[in-house]
Amino acid sequence: METQQKAVTELLEIMNKGNYFNKLKPNNDSFSATLNVSCYSELNIMITALLKASITMLQSENSTKPFSDAMILVEMALQLLPNDEMELLDELHRIGVGETKTE
C-alpha cells in the first residue's frame, strides 16, 4: 500500500513539474481545443476537406468502420462553420451590399 502511495505521489510531482495537459481547456462540461488558421479562406478549405474526406470514407467499400469515422469528421466540420459570420453575410445581402444594380 505504501509503495502505491509513493508511486502516485511521484507521478503527481512529475505531472506538476512539466507543462502537461495544456491542449484541452475546460469548457463547462466538456473541453475545447484551439485551432489556428490564417484567414476565413483557410478555414473554408479545412471544412471542405473534412467533408470531402467524409464522403470518400462513406463511399469506400473497403473501410471497416466508415460511418463512425465519417461522423467524427462531419462533427468537426460543423464545429468549424463560422455561423456568426454567415449571419453577417445574410444581413449584408439583405441591405444590398455588394449587389450590382441593373437598369
PDB file of C-alpha atoms in Angstrom, residues 24-33:
ATOM      1  CA  LEU A  24      -7.578  20.903 -23.846  1.00  0.00           C
ATOM      2  CA  LYS A  25      -9.204  23.774 -21.977  1.00  0.00           C
ATOM      3  CA  PRO A  26     -12.187  23.199 -19.669  1.00  0.00           C
ATOM      4  CA  ASN A  27     -15.433  24.448 -21.198  1.00  0.00           C
ATOM      5  CA  ASN A  28     -18.478  23.809 -18.971  1.00  0.00           C
ATOM      6  CA  ASP A  29     -18.973  20.034 -19.035  1.00  0.00           C
ATOM      7  CA  SER A  30     -16.572  19.402 -21.935  1.00  0.00           C
ATOM      8  CA  PHE A  31     -13.221  20.608 -23.244  1.00  0.00           C
ATOM      9  CA  SER A  32     -12.177  22.869 -26.097  1.00  0.00           C
ATOM     10  CA  ALA A  33      -9.028  22.980 -28.193  1.00  0.00           C
TER      11      ALA A  33
END
